[in-house]
Structure formats: C-alpha cells, structure tokens
Coordinates of C-alpha atoms in Angstrom, one line a residue:
M1 CA -31.7 9.1 -58.8
A2 CA -30.7 10.9 -62.0
T3 CA -33.7 13.2 -61.6
D4 CA -32.5 14.2 -58.1
D5 CA -29.0 15.0 -59.6
V6 CA -30.6 17.3 -62.1
A7 CA -32.7 19.0 -59.5
Q8 CA -29.8 19.5 -57.1
L9 CA -27.7 20.9 -60.0
A10 CA -30.4 23.4 -61.0
D11 CA -31.0 24.4 -57.4
S12 CA -27.3 25.0 -56.6
L13 CA -26.7 27.0 -59.8
A14 CA -29.8 29.1 -59.0
K15 CA -28.2 30.3 -55.8
T16 CA -25.8 32.7 -57.5
Q17 CA -25.9 36.0 -55.6
V18 CA -25.8 39.4 -57.2
T19 CA -24.8 41.8 -54.4
E20 CA -26.1 45.0 -56.1
G21 CA -28.3 46.0 -58.9
E22 CA -30.8 43.2 -58.5
L23 CA -34.5 43.3 -58.5
S24 CA -36.2 40.1 -57.5
Y25 CA -39.8 38.7 -57.8
K26 CA -38.5 35.2 -57.3
G27 CA -40.9 32.5 -56.1
Q28 CA -44.0 34.6 -55.4
G29 CA -46.2 32.2 -57.3
R30 CA -48.2 35.0 -58.9
K31 CA -50.0 35.0 -62.3
F32 CA -49.4 38.0 -64.5
D33 CA -51.7 37.9 -67.6
N34 CA -51.7 41.5 -68.9
A35 CA -50.0 44.9 -68.8
Q36 CA -52.2 46.0 -65.9
S37 CA -51.2 43.1 -63.7
V38 CA -47.5 44.1 -63.9
E39 CA -47.9 47.9 -63.6
E40 CA -46.2 47.9 -60.2
M41 CA -43.4 45.8 -61.4
V42 CA -42.9 47.9 -64.5
K43 CA -42.7 51.1 -62.3
E44 CA -40.1 49.5 -60.1
I45 CA -38.0 48.4 -63.1
Q46 CA -38.2 51.9 -64.6
E47 CA -37.2 53.6 -61.3
F48 CA -34.4 51.2 -60.5
K49 CA -31.1 53.0 -61.4
G50 CA -28.2 50.7 -62.5
L51 CA -30.4 47.6 -62.9
Q52 CA -28.1 44.6 -63.6
A53 CA -30.2 41.6 -62.6
L54 CA -33.9 40.7 -62.8
R55 CA -35.4 37.7 -61.2
L56 CA -38.7 36.7 -62.6
E57 CA -38.6 32.9 -61.8
G58 CA -41.4 31.2 -59.9
N59 CA -44.2 33.2 -61.4
T60 CA -46.2 32.9 -64.7
Y61 CA -46.3 35.6 -67.4
G62 CA -48.6 36.1 -70.3
V63 CA -47.6 37.7 -73.6
E64 CA -49.0 41.2 -72.7
A65 CA -47.3 41.1 -69.3
A66 CA -44.0 40.1 -70.9
Q67 CA -44.3 42.9 -73.4
A68 CA -44.9 45.5 -70.7
I69 CA -41.9 44.3 -68.7
A70 CA -39.8 44.3 -71.9
K71 CA -40.7 48.0 -72.6
A72 CA -39.4 48.9 -69.2
L73 CA -36.1 47.1 -69.9
E74 CA -35.4 49.0 -73.1
T75 CA -33.4 51.7 -71.2
K76 CA -31.4 49.4 -69.0
S77 CA -28.0 49.4 -70.7
E78 CA -26.2 48.0 -67.6
F79 CA -28.3 44.9 -67.5
K80 CA -26.4 41.6 -67.3
Y81 CA -28.3 38.8 -65.5
C82 CA -31.5 37.2 -66.7
Y83 CA -32.9 34.8 -64.1
W84 CA -36.0 33.8 -66.0
S85 CA -36.5 30.2 -65.2
D86 CA -40.0 28.7 -64.5
M87 CA -41.9 31.7 -65.7
F88 CA -44.5 30.2 -68.1
T89 CA -46.2 27.6 -66.0
G90 CA -49.8 27.0 -67.2
R91 CA -49.2 29.0 -70.4
L92 CA -49.9 27.7 -73.9
R93 CA -46.8 26.8 -75.7
S94 CA -47.8 29.3 -78.5
E95 CA -47.6 32.2 -75.9
I96 CA -44.0 31.6 -75.0
P97 CA -42.1 32.5 -78.3
P98 CA -43.7 36.0 -78.6
A99 CA -43.1 36.7 -74.9
L100 CA -39.4 35.7 -75.2
N101 CA -39.1 37.7 -78.5
S102 CA -40.3 40.8 -76.7
L103 CA -37.9 40.4 -73.8
G104 CA -35.0 39.7 -76.1
A105 CA -35.7 42.6 -78.4
A106 CA -35.8 44.9 -75.3
L107 CA -32.3 43.8 -74.2
M108 CA -30.9 44.4 -77.7
T109 CA -32.5 47.9 -77.8
A110 CA -31.0 48.7 -74.4
G111 CA -27.5 47.7 -75.6
A112 CA -27.3 45.3 -72.7
R113 CA -24.3 43.0 -72.4
L114 CA -25.5 39.7 -70.8
T115 CA -23.4 37.5 -68.5
V116 CA -26.1 35.0 -67.4
L117 CA -29.2 33.8 -69.3
D118 CA -31.3 31.3 -67.3
L119 CA -34.5 30.0 -69.0
S120 CA -34.6 26.6 -67.3
D121 CA -37.8 24.7 -66.5
N122 CA -39.9 26.5 -69.1
A123 CA -40.7 23.5 -71.3
F124 CA -40.9 25.7 -74.4
G125 CA -39.7 23.2 -77.0
P126 CA -38.1 24.0 -80.3
D127 CA -40.4 27.0 -80.8
G128 CA -39.1 28.5 -77.6
V129 CA -35.5 28.3 -78.8
K130 CA -36.7 30.3 -81.9
G131 CA -37.9 32.9 -79.5
I132 CA -34.4 33.5 -78.2
E133 CA -32.6 32.9 -81.4
K134 CA -32.2 36.6 -82.4
L135 CA -31.1 37.5 -78.9
L136 CA -28.4 34.7 -78.9
K137 CA -27.0 36.0 -82.2
S138 CA -27.0 39.6 -81.1
T139 CA -24.2 41.7 -79.5
A140 CA -26.2 41.4 -76.2
C141 CA -24.8 37.8 -76.0
H142 CA -21.3 38.4 -77.1
T143 CA -20.3 38.6 -73.4
L144 CA -22.5 35.7 -72.3
Q145 CA -20.7 33.4 -69.8
E146 CA -23.5 31.2 -68.5
L147 CA -26.4 29.7 -70.5
R148 CA -28.9 27.6 -68.6
L149 CA -31.6 25.8 -70.4
N150 CA -32.3 22.9 -68.2
N151 CA -35.6 21.0 -68.7
C152 CA -36.8 23.0 -71.6
G153 CA -37.9 20.2 -73.9
M154 CA -35.8 21.6 -76.8
G155 CA -35.6 18.3 -78.7
I156 CA -33.3 17.6 -81.6
G157 CA -34.7 20.6 -83.6
G158 CA -34.2 23.0 -80.7
G159 CA -30.7 21.7 -80.1
K160 CA -29.7 22.4 -83.8
I161 CA -31.2 25.9 -83.7
L162 CA -29.4 26.7 -80.5
A163 CA -26.1 25.3 -81.9
A164 CA -26.4 27.5 -85.0
A165 CA -27.2 30.6 -82.9
L166 CA -24.2 30.0 -80.7
T167 CA -22.0 29.5 -83.7
E168 CA -23.2 32.7 -85.3
C169 CA -22.7 34.6 -82.0
Y170 CA -19.1 33.3 -81.8
K171 CA -18.3 34.2 -85.4
Q172 CA -19.7 37.7 -85.1
S173 CA -18.1 38.4 -81.7
S174 CA -14.8 37.1 -83.0
A175 CA -15.0 39.4 -86.0
Q176 CA -15.3 42.3 -83.5
G177 CA -12.3 41.2 -81.6
T178 CA -14.1 39.9 -78.5
P179 CA -15.0 36.2 -79.2
L180 CA -17.8 34.6 -77.2
G181 CA -16.3 33.0 -74.1
L182 CA -19.2 30.9 -72.8
K183 CA -18.1 29.1 -69.6
V184 CA -21.2 27.3 -68.3
F185 CA -23.6 25.4 -70.4
I186 CA -26.6 23.6 -68.8
A187 CA -29.2 21.7 -70.9
G188 CA -30.3 18.6 -69.0
R189 CA -33.6 16.8 -69.8
N190 CA -34.0 18.3 -73.2
R191 CA -34.3 15.2 -75.5
L192 CA -31.3 16.4 -77.5
E193 CA -30.4 12.8 -78.6
N194 CA -27.5 12.2 -81.0
D195 CA -28.2 14.8 -83.6
G196 CA -28.8 17.6 -81.2
A197 CA -25.8 16.8 -79.1
T198 CA -23.6 16.5 -82.2
A199 CA -24.7 19.9 -83.4
L200 CA -23.9 21.5 -80.1
A201 CA -20.6 19.7 -79.9
Q202 CA -19.5 21.5 -83.1
A203 CA -20.3 24.8 -81.4
F204 CA -18.5 23.8 -78.2
Q205 CA -15.4 22.8 -80.2
L206 CA -15.4 26.2 -82.0
M207 CA -15.7 28.2 -78.7
G208 CA -13.2 26.3 -76.7
S209 CA -13.9 28.3 -73.5
L210 CA -16.2 26.0 -71.5
E211 CA -15.6 25.2 -67.9
E212 CA -18.8 23.4 -67.0
V213 CA -21.0 21.2 -69.3
H214 CA -24.2 19.6 -67.9
V215 CA -26.3 17.6 -70.3
P216 CA -27.8 14.8 -68.3
Q217 CA -30.9 12.8 -69.3
N218 CA -30.9 13.6 -73.0
G219 CA -31.1 10.3 -74.7
I220 CA -27.6 10.6 -76.1
N221 CA -26.0 7.4 -77.4
H222 CA -22.4 6.7 -78.4
P223 CA -22.4 8.8 -81.6
G224 CA -23.4 11.9 -79.7
V225 CA -21.2 11.1 -76.8
T226 CA -18.2 10.7 -79.2
A227 CA -19.0 14.0 -80.8
L228 CA -19.1 15.7 -77.3
A229 CA -15.9 13.9 -76.3
T230 CA -14.1 15.4 -79.4
A231 CA -15.4 18.8 -78.5
M232 CA -14.3 18.6 -74.9
Q233 CA -10.7 18.1 -76.0
H234 CA -10.8 21.6 -77.4
N235 CA -12.0 23.1 -74.0
P236 CA -8.8 22.9 -71.9
Q237 CA -10.3 24.8 -68.9
L238 CA -13.1 22.3 -68.5
R239 CA -13.7 21.6 -64.7
V240 CA -17.1 19.9 -64.6
L241 CA -18.5 17.3 -67.0
N242 CA -22.0 15.9 -66.3
L243 CA -23.5 13.5 -68.8
N244 CA -25.5 11.5 -66.2
D245 CA -28.2 9.1 -67.5
N246 CA -27.2 9.0 -71.2
T247 CA -26.0 5.8 -72.9
F248 CA -22.2 5.6 -73.5
T249 CA -21.6 1.9 -74.0
K250 CA -18.1 0.9 -74.8
K251 CA -17.6 3.1 -77.9
G252 CA -18.7 6.3 -76.1
A253 CA -16.8 5.5 -72.9
I254 CA -13.6 4.9 -74.8
A255 CA -14.0 8.1 -76.8
M256 CA -14.7 10.1 -73.6
A257 CA -11.6 8.4 -71.9
Q258 CA -9.5 9.6 -74.8
A259 CA -10.8 13.1 -74.3
L260 CA -10.0 13.1 -70.6
K261 CA -6.4 12.4 -71.4
H262 CA -6.2 15.9 -73.0
L263 CA -7.7 17.7 -70.0
R264 CA -5.9 18.8 -66.9
S265 CA -8.4 21.0 -65.1
V266 CA -11.3 18.5 -64.7
Q267 CA -12.5 18.3 -61.1
V268 CA -16.0 16.6 -61.4
I269 CA -16.9 13.7 -63.7
N270 CA -20.5 12.5 -63.6
F271 CA -21.0 9.5 -65.9
G272 CA -23.5 7.8 -63.6
D273 CA -26.3 5.8 -65.2
C274 CA -24.3 6.0 -68.5
L275 CA -23.8 2.3 -69.1
V276 CA -20.0 2.6 -69.5
R277 CA -19.6 -1.1 -68.7
S278 CA -16.4 -2.8 -67.8
E279 CA -14.4 -2.0 -71.0
G280 CA -15.4 1.6 -70.8
A281 CA -14.5 1.8 -67.1
I282 CA -11.1 0.3 -67.7
A283 CA -10.5 3.0 -70.4
I284 CA -11.6 5.8 -68.0
A285 CA -9.5 4.3 -65.2
E286 CA -6.4 4.6 -67.4
A287 CA -7.3 8.2 -68.2
V288 CA -7.6 9.0 -64.5
T289 CA -4.3 7.2 -63.8
E290 CA -2.4 9.1 -66.5
G291 CA -3.8 12.6 -65.7
L292 CA -6.6 14.6 -64.0
P293 CA -4.4 15.8 -61.1
I294 CA -7.1 17.8 -59.4
L295 CA -10.0 15.4 -59.7
K296 CA -12.5 15.8 -56.9
E297 CA -15.5 13.6 -57.8
L298 CA -15.8 10.5 -60.1
N299 CA -19.2 9.0 -60.6
L300 CA -19.4 5.8 -62.5
S301 CA -22.5 4.4 -60.7
F302 CA -25.1 2.2 -62.4
G303 CA -22.9 1.4 -65.3
E304 CA -22.9 -2.5 -65.4
I305 CA -19.3 -2.5 -64.3
T306 CA -17.9 -5.8 -62.9
G307 CA -15.7 -6.3 -59.9
E308 CA -12.3 -6.4 -61.7
A309 CA -12.9 -3.2 -63.6
A310 CA -14.2 -1.5 -60.4
L311 CA -10.9 -2.4 -58.7
L312 CA -9.0 -0.8 -61.5
V313 CA -11.0 2.4 -61.2
A314 CA -10.3 2.4 -57.4
Q315 CA -6.6 1.9 -58.1
S316 CA -6.6 4.8 -60.6
V317 CA -7.5 7.4 -57.9
E318 CA -4.4 6.6 -55.9
G319 CA -2.4 9.7 -55.2
K320 CA -5.3 12.0 -56.1
A321 CA -5.0 14.4 -53.1
T322 CA -8.0 16.5 -54.0
L323 CA -10.4 13.5 -54.4
E324 CA -13.6 13.9 -52.3
K325 CA -15.8 11.1 -53.6
L326 CA -15.7 8.0 -55.7
D327 CA -19.2 6.6 -56.6
L328 CA -19.4 3.0 -57.9
N329 CA -22.8 2.2 -56.5
G330 CA -25.3 0.1 -58.5
N331 CA -22.8 -1.8 -60.5
C332 CA -22.3 -5.6 -60.8
L333 CA -19.6 -6.3 -58.1
G334 CA -21.3 -8.9 -56.0
E335 CA -20.8 -9.2 -52.2
E336 CA -17.2 -10.3 -52.6
G337 CA -16.4 -7.6 -55.1
C338 CA -17.8 -4.9 -52.8
D339 CA -15.6 -6.2 -50.0
D340 CA -12.6 -6.2 -52.3
L341 CA -13.3 -2.7 -53.4
R342 CA -13.6 -1.4 -49.9
E343 CA -10.4 -3.2 -49.0
V344 CA -8.5 -1.5 -51.9
M345 CA -9.9 1.9 -50.9
D346 CA -9.0 1.4 -47.3
G347 CA -5.5 0.3 -48.4
L348 CA -5.2 3.7 -50.2
N349 CA -6.3 5.5 -47.0
M350 CA -9.4 6.6 -49.0
G351 CA -12.0 4.4 -47.5
D352 CA -14.1 7.3 -46.4
L353 CA -14.2 8.7 -50.0
L354 CA -16.0 5.6 -51.4
G355 CA -19.7 6.1 -51.8
S356 CA -22.4 3.7 -50.7
L357 CA -22.6 0.3 -52.4
S358 CA -26.0 -0.5 -51.1
D359 CA -27.6 -0.7 -54.6
D360 CA -25.1 -3.1 -56.0
E361 CA -26.7 -5.4 -58.6
G362 CA -24.6 -8.4 -57.7
E363 CA -22.4 -10.4 -60.0
P364 CA -23.7 -10.8 -63.6
E365 CA -25.2 -14.2 -64.3
E366 CA -22.9 -16.2 -66.6
E367 CA -25.7 -18.4 -68.0
I368 CA -27.6 -15.4 -69.4
D369 CA -24.5 -14.2 -71.3
E370 CA -23.8 -17.6 -72.6
D371 CA -27.4 -17.9 -74.0
E372 CA -26.9 -14.5 -75.6
E373 CA -23.7 -15.6 -77.2
E374 CA -25.4 -18.7 -78.5
E375 CA -28.1 -16.6 -80.1
E376 CA -25.4 -14.4 -81.6
E377 CA -23.7 -17.4 -83.0
D378 CA -27.0 -18.7 -84.5
D379 CA -27.5 -15.3 -86.1
E380 CA -23.9 -15.4 -87.5
D381 CA -24.5 -18.9 -88.9
A382 CA -27.7 -17.8 -90.5
E383 CA -26.0 -14.9 -92.1
E384 CA -23.2 -17.1 -93.4
E385 CA -25.8 -19.5 -94.9
D386 CA -27.5 -16.6 -96.6
D387 CA -24.2 -15.4 -98.0
E388 CA -23.4 -18.8 -99.3
D389 CA -26.8 -19.0 -101.1
D390 CA -26.2 -15.6 -102.6
E391 CA -22.8 -16.7 -103.8
E392 CA -24.2 -19.8 -105.5
E393 CA -26.7 -17.7 -107.4
E394 CA -23.9 -15.4 -108.7
G395 CA -22.5 -18.3 -110.7
D396 CA -19.5 -20.5 -111.0
E397 CA -17.1 -17.7 -111.8
D398 CA -17.8 -15.9 -108.5
E399 CA -17.6 -19.2 -106.6
E400 CA -14.1 -19.7 -107.9
E401 CA -13.1 -16.3 -106.8
N402 CA -14.6 -16.5 -103.4
D403 CA -13.1 -20.0 -102.8
E404 CA -9.7 -19.1 -104.0
D405 CA -8.2 -18.9 -100.5
D406 CA -9.6 -22.3 -99.6
V407 CA -8.2 -23.8 -102.8
E408 CA -4.8 -22.4 -102.0
E409 CA -4.9 -24.1 -98.6
E410 CA -6.2 -27.5 -99.8
E411 CA -4.4 -27.8 -103.1
D412 CA -1.4 -25.6 -102.7
S413 CA 0.9 -27.5 -105.2
S414 CA -1.7 -27.7 -108.0
V415 CA -2.5 -24.0 -107.7
N416 CA 1.2 -23.1 -107.8
Q417 CA 1.4 -25.0 -111.1
V418 CA -1.5 -23.2 -112.6
S419 CA -0.8 -19.7 -111.3
S420 CA 3.0 -19.5 -112.1
P421 CA 5.7 -21.5 -113.8
P422 CA 7.2 -24.4 -111.8
S423 CA 10.5 -22.5 -111.5
V424 CA 8.9 -19.4 -109.8
P425 CA 7.9 -20.0 -106.2
R426 CA 4.7 -18.3 -104.8
S427 CA 5.4 -15.1 -102.9
P428 CA 4.8 -15.2 -99.1
D429 CA 1.2 -14.4 -98.1
A430 CA 0.8 -12.8 -94.6
A431 CA -3.0 -12.6 -95.1
S432 CA -3.2 -16.3 -95.7
F433 CA -1.3 -17.0 -92.5
L434 CA -3.6 -14.7 -90.5
C435 CA -6.6 -16.6 -91.9
F436 CA -5.2 -20.1 -91.1
P437 CA -2.1 -19.8 -88.8
S438 CA 0.4 -22.6 -88.8
P439 CA 4.1 -22.8 -87.8
D440 CA 5.0 -24.0 -91.3
K441 CA 3.3 -21.1 -93.0
L442 CA 5.0 -18.6 -90.6
L443 CA 8.4 -20.0 -91.4
K444 CA 7.7 -19.9 -95.1
L445 CA 7.2 -16.2 -94.9
G446 CA 11.0 -16.0 -94.6
T447 CA 13.2 -13.3 -93.1
K448 CA 10.9 -10.5 -94.3
R449 CA 7.9 -11.8 -92.3
A450 CA 8.0 -8.9 -89.8
L451 CA 7.8 -6.4 -92.7
L452 CA 5.0 -8.4 -94.3
F453 CA 3.0 -8.3 -91.1
E454 CA 3.6 -4.6 -90.6
Q455 CA 2.2 -4.0 -94.1
Q456 CA -0.8 -6.4 -93.6
V457 CA -2.0 -5.4 -90.1
D458 CA -3.8 -2.1 -89.7
V459 CA -2.1 -1.0 -86.4
A460 CA -4.3 2.1 -86.3
D461 CA -7.1 -0.3 -85.3
A462 CA -6.5 -1.6 -81.8
G463 CA -8.9 -4.4 -82.2
K464 CA -7.3 -5.7 -85.4
T465 CA -3.9 -5.4 -83.8
A466 CA -5.0 -7.5 -80.9
E467 CA -6.5 -10.1 -83.2
A468 CA -3.3 -10.3 -85.2
F469 CA -1.3 -10.7 -82.0
L470 CA -3.4 -13.7 -81.0
K471 CA -3.2 -15.3 -84.4
I472 CA 0.6 -15.1 -84.5
S473 CA 1.1 -16.1 -80.9
S474 CA -1.2 -19.1 -81.3
V475 CA 1.7 -21.0 -83.1
Y476 CA 4.3 -20.1 -80.5
N477 CA 6.3 -23.1 -79.4
E478 CA 8.8 -22.9 -76.5
E479 CA 10.7 -25.9 -77.7
D480 CA 11.1 -24.9 -81.3
E481 CA 13.6 -22.1 -81.3
Q482 CA 13.0 -21.3 -85.0
V483 CA 9.2 -20.9 -84.6
K484 CA 9.6 -19.1 -81.3
S485 CA 11.9 -16.6 -82.7
A486 CA 9.7 -16.0 -85.8
V487 CA 6.7 -15.4 -83.6
L488 CA 8.4 -12.9 -81.3
D489 CA 10.0 -11.0 -84.2
S490 CA 6.7 -10.7 -85.9
I491 CA 4.9 -9.6 -82.7
D492 CA 7.7 -7.1 -81.9
A493 CA 7.3 -5.5 -85.3
I494 CA 3.6 -5.0 -85.1
L495 CA 3.3 -3.9 -81.5
R496 CA 6.4 -1.6 -81.6
K497 CA 4.9 0.2 -84.6
A498 CA 1.4 0.3 -82.9
F499 CA 2.6 1.7 -79.6
A500 CA 4.9 4.2 -81.3
S501 CA 1.9 5.9 -82.8
P502 CA 0.5 8.8 -80.6
S503 CA -3.0 8.0 -81.8
F504 CA -2.9 4.3 -80.9
Q505 CA -5.4 3.5 -78.1
G506 CA -3.4 1.2 -75.9
Y507 CA -6.2 0.6 -73.4
N508 CA -8.4 -0.4 -76.3
F509 CA -5.8 -2.9 -77.4
V510 CA -5.6 -4.4 -73.9
S511 CA -9.4 -4.4 -73.6
S512 CA -9.8 -6.2 -77.0
L513 CA -7.2 -8.7 -76.0
L514 CA -9.0 -9.5 -72.8
V515 CA -12.4 -9.8 -74.6
M516 CA -10.9 -12.2 -77.2
L517 CA -9.3 -14.3 -74.5
G518 CA -12.7 -14.6 -72.8
L519 CA -11.6 -12.7 -69.7
L520 CA -13.8 -9.7 -70.2
K521 CA -17.4 -9.4 -71.4
S522 CA -18.1 -7.2 -74.3
E523 CA -21.3 -5.6 -75.5
D524 CA -20.3 -6.6 -79.0
K525 CA -20.6 -10.3 -78.0
V526 CA -17.2 -11.3 -79.5
K527 CA -16.6 -15.0 -79.6
P528 CA -13.5 -15.8 -77.5
V529 CA -10.6 -17.7 -79.0
H530 CA -9.5 -21.0 -77.6
V531 CA -6.7 -20.0 -75.3
V532 CA -3.4 -21.8 -75.7
P533 CA -0.2 -21.4 -73.7
G534 CA 1.4 -19.6 -76.7
H535 CA -0.9 -16.7 -76.2
L536 CA 0.2 -16.1 -72.6
Q537 CA 3.8 -16.9 -73.3
A538 CA 4.0 -14.3 -76.1
L539 CA 2.2 -11.8 -73.9
E540 CA 4.7 -12.4 -71.1
Y541 CA 7.4 -11.5 -73.5
V542 CA 5.6 -8.4 -74.7
V543 CA 5.1 -6.9 -71.2
R544 CA 8.9 -7.0 -70.7
Q545 CA 9.5 -4.9 -73.7
D546 CA 10.2 -1.2 -73.5
Y547 CA 7.4 -0.2 -75.9
F548 CA 4.7 -1.7 -73.7
P549 CA 3.2 1.0 -71.4
Q550 CA 3.5 0.1 -67.7
D551 CA 0.0 1.7 -67.1
H552 CA -1.5 -1.4 -68.8
I553 CA 0.2 -3.9 -66.5
A554 CA -2.2 -3.5 -63.6
V555 CA -5.1 -4.1 -65.9
L556 CA -3.6 -7.4 -67.2
E557 CA -2.6 -8.5 -63.7
A558 CA -6.1 -8.0 -62.4
F559 CA -7.7 -10.2 -65.1
M560 CA -5.0 -12.8 -65.1
S561 CA -5.6 -13.4 -61.4
R562 CA -9.2 -14.5 -62.1
H563 CA -10.1 -18.1 -61.8
V564 CA -11.7 -18.7 -65.2
Q565 CA -12.1 -21.9 -67.1
A566 CA -10.5 -20.4 -70.2
L567 CA -7.1 -20.3 -68.5
E568 CA -7.2 -23.7 -66.8
S569 CA -5.4 -25.5 -69.5
C570 CA -2.6 -22.9 -69.5
S571 CA -1.9 -22.8 -65.7
S572 CA 1.9 -22.9 -66.0
A573 CA 2.1 -20.1 -68.7
R574 CA -0.4 -18.0 -66.7
N575 CA 1.6 -18.3 -63.5
I576 CA 4.8 -17.2 -65.3
L577 CA 2.9 -14.3 -66.8
K578 CA 1.4 -13.3 -63.4
S579 CA 4.9 -13.3 -61.9
T580 CA 6.2 -11.1 -64.7
L581 CA 3.3 -8.7 -64.3
E582 CA 3.8 -8.4 -60.6
H583 CA 7.5 -7.7 -61.1
F584 CA 6.9 -5.0 -63.7
R585 CA 4.1 -3.2 -61.9
P586 CA 4.9 0.6 -61.8
E587 CA 5.3 0.6 -58.0
N588 CA 8.0 -1.9 -58.3

C-alpha cells in the first residue's frame, strides 16, 4: 500500500508540463554508452534556441554520454528544468557521480538558474549526492523551487550531505539578497532514518519556504519525526505533509500534532502506516479541531488506533468544508467500532468522505496487553531488586539516606525529635504527600498547601501534572468539607498554572490522565492507578472551571462512556461526570 502511494506521488509530480522550451527524450528505453551514441541528441540540444527543460528520464546514460550532453548544455543560460529521473538503470554505482558532476558543472558554466531538479529513481546512494553537491551549493540552485530525490537510496550519509548543501545554498543566496525559496521537497524511500531526517529538518527550518514535504518510507522514528515537526512549524505555507510508512509512536505523533497547531495552510496530511496509535490520534484530532481550516485529506490508516480515538478523529473534521477524504482503514476498530464511525460521519453529512474500512484489524485483544503489562511489571520488580542489592553494597550510610522517607513515614515522632528541637515543628512536605497521599497529611500542609504544590509539581510536564492530580484527588472526600476544600484548592492551583502556560500540552495531560486511569492503552505500558470516586469527582469539578479547555471535553466524554471494569466501582461519580461533560460540550 505504502509503495503504491509513493509510485502515485512520483507519477503525478512527473506530469508537470512545460509549454515551451522543452526537449524530451522521455521513456524511450534507449542505452547511451558513449559520445557517439548521443551525437544526434547533442546536435538537437545545441540547435535548440531558448532551451529551458530537458527530459532524459527513462533511458540509461554512461559517463561519456553524460559528458557529451553536458558539453552541449554549457551555453544554455535560460535552462531551468532538469527532468533526469531513472537515467542510470544498469549502470555501476561508480559511474553515476562523474556523470552527475559533468552535468552539474555544465549548468554552472552556462549560468543557468534552476527551478526544478528531479533525480528520482536513480538509486545512486550517498556517492550520488556528492555528485550533485557542488551544483546544489552554486548560484544555479539559488532559484530552485522543487527538489525531487525519490527512491535514490541516499541513506543517512547522503541525507546529511544534502542537508549541508541546502544550508550552504540558503546562506549564500541570502547573502546575495535572494534567499533560496524551495517549495517542494520529495525524498521517499531513501533510508534517511533519524539522523538523516534530523539533519534535513535543520535545513528546512532555516529555509521556511516549503509548501510540500514528502518523505515516506524512510525508517524515521520519533526523534526524527519530532525534529521534522519542529521544522514544519517554521514553514507557514506548508500545504502537503506526507510521512507515510515511518514510525511516529506516541511521542512523534504528539510532536507533529503540536506543529499542526501552528499551520493554517495545510491541505493534505498523510500519516498512514505511521503507528500513531490512539494517544497520537487524539492529539492530532485536537489539532484538526483547533485549526487546519482548509484541510482536504487526512490519512491516519494502519496506525493501531482504537474505536474511541477514531471517533474523536471523525468528530474533529466537523465543519471542514473543504474535506475530500478521511482514511482510517486498517486500524483496530472492530465491527461495532466501524459501524459507530460510519454513523458519526453520516451524522456530519460526510459519510461519502470516509474511506474504506475493509482492512480493519478488529478490536485489540485485551489478554495480550495484560500479559505484556505483567512482563513489564516483572521487569520493574527485577530492576527494583537489583537496585536494592546495589544499595546494600553501598553501606549503612547510604541505606539510611535512601530510607529516610520511609523512616519519616513510619517513625514520624522519633525523627522529629532527632532532626529538630521539640519546640520547632517540621515544615510541611508536599513531596512526602505525593509519595504517600493521605487526608491527614494534606491538612497538615496548612493554608500554604496550594503554593507548596505549585512549587513541587513541574507543570511543564503534562504527565507529571496528571500524576499529581490523581495523587491529590485520591484523598477527596465529599462528606469531609475540610478535606474536600483542601483537595480542590490544591488542584485549582496546579491546573490553573498549567493551562495558563502557552507551552502546556493540554491534550497530553488528558491523554496521560486516561492512561493512568486505565481507560487508554499506552505504548509506555504505564501501570494504571486504582480508580476511586475522588478521581472522578475532582475531575468533574475541574471541567467546570474556566481554565479547562472545552476542546478536551469531547475526549473525556468519549472515554467515560466506555464500559470498563476500572470504573465499575465508581458508577455514581462517573454518571455525574458524564452529565457534566455532556452539559459543557462546546455545541451546548
């Protein structure tokens, strides 16, 4: 499937028409080994006045043949378009760099100003990139708008060479007052991996002019995806973003979702086969809800997305008048989930825009995930035992330091006597509460508890903020007004500060909360907490506050409506929360 996407992309982009000034030998399937074999071609090039475009694709050229063609191009100062894909089939890789060097040198000699350079499907590897390195750094490429290097096998090394050349081109062109304004970059199937993608991302960020980026099938994982996401934020005119068949996972998907919030011109998003998973899909759904006003296509197929997350994606495209297709095929919806998805899209009068669901993988098997969690727990236990052995070997003094918190818990009065005079009470300890929450400890923090939690909790980290929320809310007691007030005041302080920060990732907070409550599966295999009514009662309070974004309410409502064992003991609190969520939905 992903291979077909790349082939279609290459084919469509190859159909660009140049109405005048073009000489084409495209697709003749001929073999040109030496200068004699291209005599006729050379003559036609020399006699062609005002030559702007030369199509050499679909033939194969040896070094001598390329050098002869290059000689003919040395006088073509009006030359702009190089359609030179698939022109080295059957050649030794060692032949390709000198052939490219000759052609590039000729364009520099001619004083050409290129608009399009297409060298796709040449499989020339890193050495081939070295063959065009001088050309890319030259004034001939200061005007380059489209660079197509699909299926060239560049690898990490080639990606780094390419990135350095583009960076140098941008710097030199900027110094001359005409900065490189590359609009289209295509480099699918090149094995760029994280390092190659990261190097290119730095160049993309510097240029800031990209409108289309296609880098499918490159073995890029979340570090490379995150680097590209950061770069995309600096390209405000971006219209098409195709990272099909790379591996986002949650971290990459969330980073990309954050980038999409900064972009208003995006029309096509292809994150199919990218393993965005449910948490990533939720983050992307929120980005779509908040922006992307002219979105045409959204592809999140084959991403291990579950039914609830898919419904949120569907809801996110409501009101997108330009939408032409939503692709959620090949995910983990199950038969009922597929029916629910179709129903939601029909309800939005967008049923015909939903792609096929014929390859749905079915609902994920809970038993497999539970086994994986047990294995993870076993690994954690083994690590803890190893840590304890290490601590014992470090000596009694280290043991006393490492066990200090436990001693404070179990022998609080005796520690007080040792650590301070009897007349001086121990200062409140928010960290101790967060380790071992109890109503008594919360009250002992006194009237400054909210400030203490603000200082203790790193609200820049959405995951830690969610964890602190659950710790504090776990001691909530509806019948004890003093404890109830202390819990809500503390939660207010933390979340108001968190959501007030422009950099706070609210969707990550909600996602982490759902994972910790056992309502959403995570690739990190986080062990869920034991859900108590206080968690849901405190959350019900939070969603009614002005600092809580309404965009997150639909996400919470979808997951609170699920019939899961984790919430069975809190049915009353859940029903109240569901009612509040329904009331505060944006459409209400």
